[in-house]
Coordinates of C-alpha atoms in Angstrom, one line a residue:
Chain B
M1 CA 134.6 191.5 103.1
N2 CA 133.3 188.6 101.0
P3 CA 131.1 186.4 103.7
R4 CA 131.8 183.4 101.9
R5 CA 135.8 183.6 102.1
V6 CA 136.4 181.7 105.5
G7 CA 139.5 182.9 107.7
C8 CA 142.6 182.4 106.4
D9 CA 145.1 183.0 109.6
G10 CA 147.9 180.7 110.9
L11 CA 148.0 179.9 114.6
S12 CA 150.7 182.0 116.0
G13 CA 152.1 182.1 119.7
M14 CA 150.1 185.4 120.2
D15 CA 146.8 183.6 119.4
M16 CA 147.8 181.1 122.2
L17 CA 148.4 184.0 124.5
S18 CA 145.4 185.9 123.5
A19 CA 143.0 183.1 122.7
R20 CA 139.9 184.9 124.8
G21 CA 137.5 187.5 123.5
T22 CA 134.4 187.2 122.1
D23 CA 133.8 184.3 119.5
A24 CA 132.5 186.4 116.7
N25 CA 135.7 188.9 116.6
A26 CA 137.9 185.8 117.2
S27 CA 140.1 184.5 114.2
D28 CA 140.1 181.0 113.5
G29 CA 143.6 180.6 114.7
Q30 CA 142.5 182.1 118.5
L31 CA 139.3 179.5 118.4
L32 CA 141.6 176.7 117.5
A33 CA 143.7 177.6 120.3
R34 CA 141.1 177.5 122.3
I35 CA 139.9 174.4 121.3
A36 CA 143.2 172.7 122.0
T37 CA 142.7 173.8 125.3
G38 CA 139.3 171.7 125.9
D39 CA 137.0 174.7 124.9
H40 CA 133.9 173.6 123.7
E41 CA 132.4 176.8 123.4
A42 CA 134.9 177.7 121.0
V43 CA 134.3 174.2 119.4
T44 CA 130.8 175.5 118.8
A45 CA 131.8 179.1 117.5
L46 CA 134.2 177.4 114.9
Y47 CA 131.0 175.2 114.0
Q48 CA 128.9 177.9 113.6
R49 CA 131.6 179.7 111.6
L50 CA 132.0 177.1 109.2
E51 CA 129.3 175.0 108.7
R52 CA 127.2 176.7 105.9
P53 CA 130.6 176.9 103.6
L54 CA 131.7 173.4 105.0
F55 CA 128.2 172.0 104.3
A56 CA 127.5 173.3 100.8
F57 CA 131.0 172.2 99.5
L58 CA 130.5 168.6 101.3
V59 CA 127.0 168.7 99.8
K60 CA 128.3 169.3 96.2
I61 CA 130.9 166.9 96.5
L62 CA 128.7 163.8 98.1
R63 CA 125.3 164.6 96.3
D64 CA 123.8 163.2 99.9
R65 CA 122.8 165.8 102.6
E66 CA 123.1 163.0 105.2
A67 CA 126.6 162.0 104.5
A68 CA 127.4 165.5 104.3
A69 CA 126.5 166.2 107.7
D70 CA 128.1 162.9 108.7
V71 CA 131.4 164.3 107.2
L72 CA 130.8 167.6 108.3
N73 CA 131.0 166.0 112.4
D74 CA 133.3 163.8 111.3
T75 CA 135.7 166.5 110.0
M76 CA 135.0 169.0 113.3
L77 CA 135.8 165.8 115.6
D78 CA 139.2 165.3 113.8
V79 CA 139.3 169.3 114.5
W80 CA 138.8 168.9 118.1
R81 CA 141.2 165.6 118.4
Q82 CA 143.8 167.3 116.8
A83 CA 144.0 171.0 117.1
G84 CA 146.5 170.9 119.7
R85 CA 149.1 169.5 116.7
F86 CA 148.2 172.1 114.5
E87 CA 151.6 174.1 113.6
G88 CA 150.1 177.1 111.4
K89 CA 152.1 175.8 108.5
S90 CA 149.1 176.5 106.6
S91 CA 145.7 178.5 107.3
V92 CA 143.1 177.6 109.6
A93 CA 140.5 177.3 106.7
T94 CA 142.9 175.2 104.0
W95 CA 144.0 172.5 107.0
I96 CA 140.1 172.2 107.8
Y97 CA 138.9 172.2 104.3
A98 CA 141.7 169.3 103.7
I99 CA 140.4 167.3 106.7
A100 CA 137.2 167.5 105.1
H101 CA 138.2 166.7 101.4
H102 CA 140.1 163.8 102.4
K103 CA 136.8 162.2 104.3
A104 CA 134.5 163.3 101.6
V105 CA 137.1 161.3 99.5
S106 CA 137.1 158.4 102.0
W107 CA 133.3 158.3 102.1
L108 CA 132.9 158.3 98.1
R109 CA 135.5 155.8 97.9
R110 CA 133.3 153.2 100.2
R111 CA 130.5 153.9 97.8
R112 CA 132.8 153.1 94.8
E113 CA 132.0 156.4 93.3
V114 CA 135.2 157.5 92.3
E115 CA 136.2 154.3 91.0
L116 CA 134.2 155.7 88.0
N117 CA 136.9 157.8 86.0
D118 CA 136.3 160.6 84.1
E119 CA 135.3 158.6 80.8
T120 CA 132.6 156.6 82.4
Q121 CA 131.4 159.7 84.2
A122 CA 131.3 161.5 80.6
E123 CA 129.4 158.4 79.3
I124 CA 126.9 158.5 82.1
A125 CA 126.1 162.4 81.7
D126 CA 126.1 161.9 77.7
D127 CA 123.3 159.1 78.4
A128 CA 121.1 161.5 80.8
P129 CA 118.1 162.3 79.3
L130 CA 118.0 165.8 78.1
A131 CA 114.8 166.5 76.6
D132 CA 113.7 168.3 80.3
S133 CA 117.0 170.1 80.4
R134 CA 116.8 171.7 77.0
L135 CA 113.6 173.6 77.9
A136 CA 115.4 174.9 80.9
A137 CA 118.2 175.5 79.1
A138 CA 117.3 179.5 78.6
D139 CA 118.6 180.3 82.3
V140 CA 122.2 179.5 81.6
A141 CA 123.2 179.7 85.1
Q142 CA 120.7 177.1 86.3
T143 CA 121.9 175.0 83.8
I144 CA 125.6 175.2 85.0
A145 CA 124.4 174.3 88.3
R146 CA 122.8 171.4 87.5
L147 CA 125.4 170.0 84.9
M148 CA 128.1 170.5 87.5
D149 CA 126.6 167.5 89.1
K150 CA 127.7 165.8 86.1
L151 CA 131.0 166.2 86.6
S152 CA 133.8 164.0 88.1
V153 CA 134.4 164.1 91.6
D154 CA 137.7 165.9 90.8
H155 CA 136.2 168.2 88.8
R156 CA 133.6 169.4 91.3
V157 CA 136.1 169.9 93.9
V158 CA 138.1 172.3 92.2
L159 CA 135.6 174.2 90.6
Q160 CA 134.2 174.3 94.1
L161 CA 137.1 175.6 95.9
A162 CA 137.8 178.0 93.5
Y163 CA 134.3 179.5 92.7
F164 CA 132.5 179.3 95.8
Q165 CA 135.2 178.9 98.5
E166 CA 137.2 181.3 96.7
F167 CA 140.4 180.0 97.5
N168 CA 143.5 180.5 95.6
V169 CA 145.6 178.3 93.8
S170 CA 148.1 177.6 96.4
Q171 CA 145.7 177.1 99.0
I172 CA 143.6 174.5 96.9
A173 CA 146.9 172.3 96.2
E174 CA 147.1 172.5 100.1
I175 CA 143.6 171.2 100.2
L176 CA 144.4 168.4 97.8
D177 CA 147.7 167.8 98.2
C178 CA 148.6 168.3 95.3
P179 CA 151.2 170.5 92.7
E180 CA 149.5 174.1 91.7
N181 CA 150.1 172.7 88.3
T182 CA 147.7 170.0 88.9
V183 CA 145.0 172.2 90.2
K184 CA 145.3 174.2 86.9
T185 CA 145.1 171.4 84.7
R186 CA 142.3 170.4 86.7
M187 CA 140.2 173.6 86.5
F188 CA 141.4 173.2 82.9
Y189 CA 139.6 170.0 81.9
A190 CA 136.6 170.8 84.6
R191 CA 135.6 173.8 82.5
Q192 CA 136.4 172.0 79.2
R193 CA 133.8 169.6 80.5
L194 CA 131.2 171.5 81.6
R195 CA 131.6 173.3 78.0
T196 CA 131.2 170.7 76.4
L197 CA 128.3 169.6 78.7
L198 CA 126.5 173.0 77.9
Q199 CA 126.5 172.8 73.8
A200 CA 125.1 169.2 74.5
E201 CA 122.5 171.0 76.0
G202 CA 122.0 173.2 73.3
I203 CA 123.9 176.4 74.7
A204 CA 125.5 177.8 72.1
G205 CA 128.3 180.2 73.1
A206 CA 128.8 179.0 76.3
D207 CA 132.4 179.7 75.9
A208 CA 134.4 181.6 73.4
Chain N
M1 CA 170.4 191.5 82.0
K2 CA 167.6 189.8 80.5
N3 CA 165.5 187.6 82.7
A4 CA 164.7 184.0 81.6
K5 CA 161.2 183.9 82.9
Q6 CA 160.4 187.5 82.1
P7 CA 157.8 188.1 85.6
H8 CA 157.3 191.4 84.4
G9 CA 156.8 190.8 80.4
P10 CA 153.1 189.8 79.0
L11 CA 151.7 187.0 80.2
E12 CA 151.4 183.6 77.7
P13 CA 148.0 183.8 76.1
Q14 CA 147.4 180.2 77.9
D15 CA 148.7 181.2 81.3
V16 CA 146.1 184.5 81.0
E17 CA 142.7 181.6 80.0
E18 CA 144.3 179.5 83.4
L19 CA 144.3 182.8 85.7
L20 CA 140.7 184.0 84.8
P21 CA 138.7 181.8 87.4
W22 CA 140.8 183.1 90.2
Y23 CA 141.1 186.6 88.4
V24 CA 137.1 186.7 88.6
T25 CA 137.1 186.0 92.8
G26 CA 140.2 188.3 93.3
R27 CA 142.5 185.4 94.4
V28 CA 145.4 186.5 91.8
T29 CA 148.5 188.5 93.2
R30 CA 148.4 192.0 91.6
E31 CA 150.8 191.2 89.2
E32 CA 149.0 188.5 87.9
A33 CA 145.7 190.9 87.7
R34 CA 148.1 193.4 85.9
G35 CA 148.9 190.6 83.8
V36 CA 145.2 189.6 82.8
E37 CA 144.2 193.4 82.4
A38 CA 146.7 194.0 79.8
A39 CA 145.7 191.1 78.0
L40 CA 142.6 192.1 77.6
K41 CA 143.4 195.3 76.0
T42 CA 145.0 192.9 73.3
M43 CA 143.3 190.0 73.0
P44 CA 140.1 190.2 71.4
D45 CA 138.5 186.8 72.4
L46 CA 139.7 187.0 75.9
A47 CA 136.5 189.3 77.3
A48 CA 134.1 186.5 76.1
K49 CA 136.2 183.9 77.7
L50 CA 136.3 186.2 81.4
A51 CA 132.3 186.6 80.9
A52 CA 131.9 182.8 80.3
V53 CA 134.0 182.1 83.5
Q54 CA 132.1 184.8 85.1
R55 CA 128.9 183.1 84.5
E56 CA 130.2 179.7 85.8
R57 CA 131.2 181.3 89.0
D58 CA 128.1 183.0 89.6
A59 CA 125.9 179.9 88.8
V60 CA 128.1 177.7 91.0
A61 CA 128.1 180.5 93.9
R62 CA 124.5 180.7 93.6
G63 CA 123.7 176.9 93.8
S64 CA 126.3 176.9 96.6
E65 CA 124.3 179.7 98.4
A66 CA 121.1 177.4 97.7
V67 CA 122.2 174.5 99.9
E68 CA 120.1 174.4 103.3
P69 CA 122.1 174.5 106.5
P70 CA 122.9 171.3 108.1
P71 CA 119.7 170.5 111.0
P72 CA 120.3 171.9 114.2
E73 CA 120.7 168.8 116.0
N74 CA 123.9 168.2 114.0
L75 CA 125.8 170.6 116.2
Q76 CA 124.2 169.1 119.3
R77 CA 125.3 165.7 118.0
L78 CA 129.2 166.9 117.2
L79 CA 129.2 168.2 121.0
R80 CA 128.1 164.9 122.3
Q81 CA 130.5 163.2 120.4
V82 CA 133.4 165.8 121.2
E83 CA 132.2 165.4 125.4
K84 CA 133.4 161.4 124.4
T85 CA 136.3 161.8 122.7
R86 CA 139.8 162.2 124.0
Q87 CA 142.1 165.0 122.5
A88 CA 145.3 164.2 121.0
R89 CA 147.8 165.9 124.1
V90 CA 151.1 167.8 123.1
P91 CA 153.6 167.8 125.9
K92 CA 154.1 171.4 127.1
M93 CA 157.5 171.0 128.8
E94 CA 160.3 169.6 126.5
A95 CA 162.3 167.9 129.4
A96 CA 159.1 166.6 131.2
A97 CA 158.1 165.5 127.5
S98 CA 161.3 163.4 127.2
G99 CA 160.7 161.2 130.1
A100 CA 157.1 161.1 129.3
D101 CA 157.8 159.6 125.8
W102 CA 159.8 157.0 127.3
L103 CA 157.6 156.3 129.7
N104 CA 154.8 155.7 126.8
A105 CA 157.1 153.8 125.2
V106 CA 157.6 151.1 128.0
F107 CA 154.0 151.4 129.2
G108 CA 151.6 153.0 126.8
R109 CA 149.8 155.9 127.4
R110 CA 147.9 154.3 130.3
I111 CA 148.4 156.6 133.8
V112 CA 147.6 154.3 135.7
W113 CA 150.7 152.1 134.9
Q114 CA 152.9 155.0 134.4
A115 CA 152.5 156.8 137.6
A116 CA 152.8 153.4 139.7
F117 CA 155.9 153.0 137.9
A118 CA 156.9 156.9 138.6
A119 CA 155.6 155.6 142.3
A120 CA 158.0 152.8 141.8
C121 CA 161.0 154.4 141.3
V122 CA 160.5 157.4 143.9
V123 CA 160.5 154.8 146.8
I124 CA 163.5 153.1 145.2
A125 CA 165.4 155.9 144.8
V126 CA 164.9 156.8 148.3
M127 CA 165.3 153.6 149.7
G128 CA 168.9 154.2 148.1
I129 CA 169.3 157.2 149.2
R130 CA 168.9 155.8 152.6
L131 CA 170.8 152.8 152.4
Y132 CA 173.9 154.5 150.9
D133 CA 173.8 158.0 153.3
P134 CA 175.6 157.0 156.7
A135 CA 174.2 160.1 157.9
T136 CA 170.4 159.0 157.8
P137 CA 169.1 156.6 160.4
A138 CA 168.2 153.5 158.8
G139 CA 164.6 152.4 158.3
F140 CA 161.8 153.3 155.6
G141 CA 161.9 156.6 154.5
T142 CA 159.8 159.1 152.6
A143 CA 160.5 161.2 149.3
A144 CA 160.3 164.2 151.4
S145 CA 163.3 162.8 153.2
I146 CA 165.5 163.5 150.0
N147 CA 164.8 167.7 150.3
G148 CA 165.4 167.3 154.2
A149 CA 161.8 168.0 155.1
E150 CA 160.9 165.2 157.2
T151 CA 157.6 166.7 158.1
G152 CA 155.9 167.3 154.8
A153 CA 152.0 166.8 154.5
D154 CA 150.1 164.6 152.3
L155 CA 147.4 164.7 149.6
V156 CA 145.4 161.9 148.3
V157 CA 144.6 163.3 144.3
T158 CA 142.9 161.6 141.3
F159 CA 143.9 162.4 138.0
Q160 CA 141.8 163.2 135.1
P161 CA 142.0 159.8 132.7
T162 CA 143.2 162.2 129.6
A163 CA 146.1 163.2 132.2
T164 CA 149.5 162.6 130.5
T165 CA 152.6 161.9 132.2
A166 CA 154.1 165.4 131.3
D167 CA 151.4 166.9 132.3
I168 CA 151.3 165.7 135.9
S169 CA 155.4 166.1 136.2
A170 CA 154.6 169.4 135.2
L171 CA 152.4 170.1 137.9
L172 CA 154.5 168.7 140.5
V173 CA 157.4 170.7 139.7
T174 CA 155.5 173.8 140.3
L175 CA 154.2 172.5 143.6
D176 CA 157.6 170.8 144.6
A177 CA 155.5 167.8 145.3
V178 CA 156.2 164.1 144.8
I179 CA 154.2 161.0 144.4
V180 CA 154.7 158.8 147.1
D181 CA 152.3 155.9 147.0
G182 CA 149.8 154.7 144.9
P183 CA 147.4 153.9 142.8
K184 CA 145.3 153.3 145.5
P185 CA 141.8 151.7 144.8
G186 CA 139.7 154.5 142.8
S187 CA 143.5 155.6 141.1
A188 CA 144.0 157.7 143.8
Y189 CA 147.7 158.7 144.5
V190 CA 149.5 160.3 147.7
L191 CA 151.1 163.4 147.2
R192 CA 153.7 164.5 149.5
L193 CA 154.1 168.3 149.9
P194 CA 157.3 170.1 150.9
S195 CA 155.5 172.1 153.9
A196 CA 153.0 170.9 156.4
D197 CA 152.1 174.2 157.0
P198 CA 148.3 174.6 157.2
A199 CA 148.4 178.1 154.8
D200 CA 151.0 176.4 152.2
V201 CA 149.0 172.7 152.1
A202 CA 145.3 174.6 151.6
A203 CA 147.4 176.7 148.7
A204 CA 149.0 173.7 146.6
M205 CA 145.3 172.1 147.5
E206 CA 144.2 175.4 145.5
R207 CA 146.4 175.3 143.0
L208 CA 145.9 171.7 142.3
L209 CA 142.2 172.2 142.0
E210 CA 142.3 175.0 139.5
R211 CA 143.6 172.1 136.9
R212 CA 140.5 170.9 136.5
N213 CA 141.5 169.7 133.2
L214 CA 144.1 167.5 135.1
V215 CA 142.9 166.8 138.6
Q216 CA 139.7 165.2 139.4
S217 CA 139.8 165.5 143.0
V218 CA 142.2 166.3 146.3
L219 CA 141.7 165.2 149.6
R220 CA 143.9 165.9 152.7
G221 CA 145.9 162.7 153.7
S222 CA 146.0 161.4 157.3

């Protein structure tokens, strides 16, 4: 089992009845059921389970560790407030990532970052100095990771959710509250943009 | 019969390319995976495209894994925030919930006003029964009179600020108790139990104190 893949269980009636158990073995749904009853230990357990992947997701989207820590806590506080209202229509993980994504976008909007459309972001990326980056181009993976920061928010989000959090198309559509075709289209343009940036770095054959 | 969508037929090249980012993480259906694998045998340039996707995926994953976790004090900060934050309550009993919704609509979610109104209703109901029941002697009565229990026992109870009317109503139903007075100073309410038997009173107090999420304190009434 891939450790990066967060739990994807819904919250069943059985979870509500048998929510007690060791925190490590408890499913996300069981922890959420306990949180709904006011269990602080379950909050801690779910936080510790999610902090690394969710924090990494937020850092990559916000590009600001302090803001990511704030948004992580805001997200978990919403989980605490709304746990009793979770209906199990989606998995616990997609529900939490949807909250986190919404809060991250709100934070960025406040910072006016999302007002920059893809074209503007592209201009900024193209205007960036390339001398140093060309030196590092031998390490393609390192370069890709660096160029990720030059993608638009929507493109970074879809790449993160697919490649690191390993959500499938329908889960990403739930998180972003958009049709599945939009997820595929964003992925297509995100990869196309990444390819263009790699070619600008002098990395030939980044894609066939 | 020919199926227009041909779900078992070969995938279009564009569909295959769209699936690659999810194929590399194993997040496609078995049927989609079979479609990609079949296409790899027939599309000469697909292997290179798959390798490029795999490189992207590895780079993104490595970059994310390199992110240091949040500072440990972040959890402590969260738990302090949790301490101070009320949870959204979901009524557990349909019957109680409908009454609670009405009370919420009229009085808002302030338990003091809701409970005061509920207590007033009880008193009015009891007085009404007294007035119209010729078998009942005139004079001030108690809720216990409704059940014919003239000698119930009183408890002075304070509820948690987060307790809803629905929660309290459900709790009173389980004890067969009613609110007969309050709110008193300190937002205390007088509960009338149907039995004054010391064992029954002790059992009721124990059951109330078990519900720490709803009940702050319980004292015997005078």
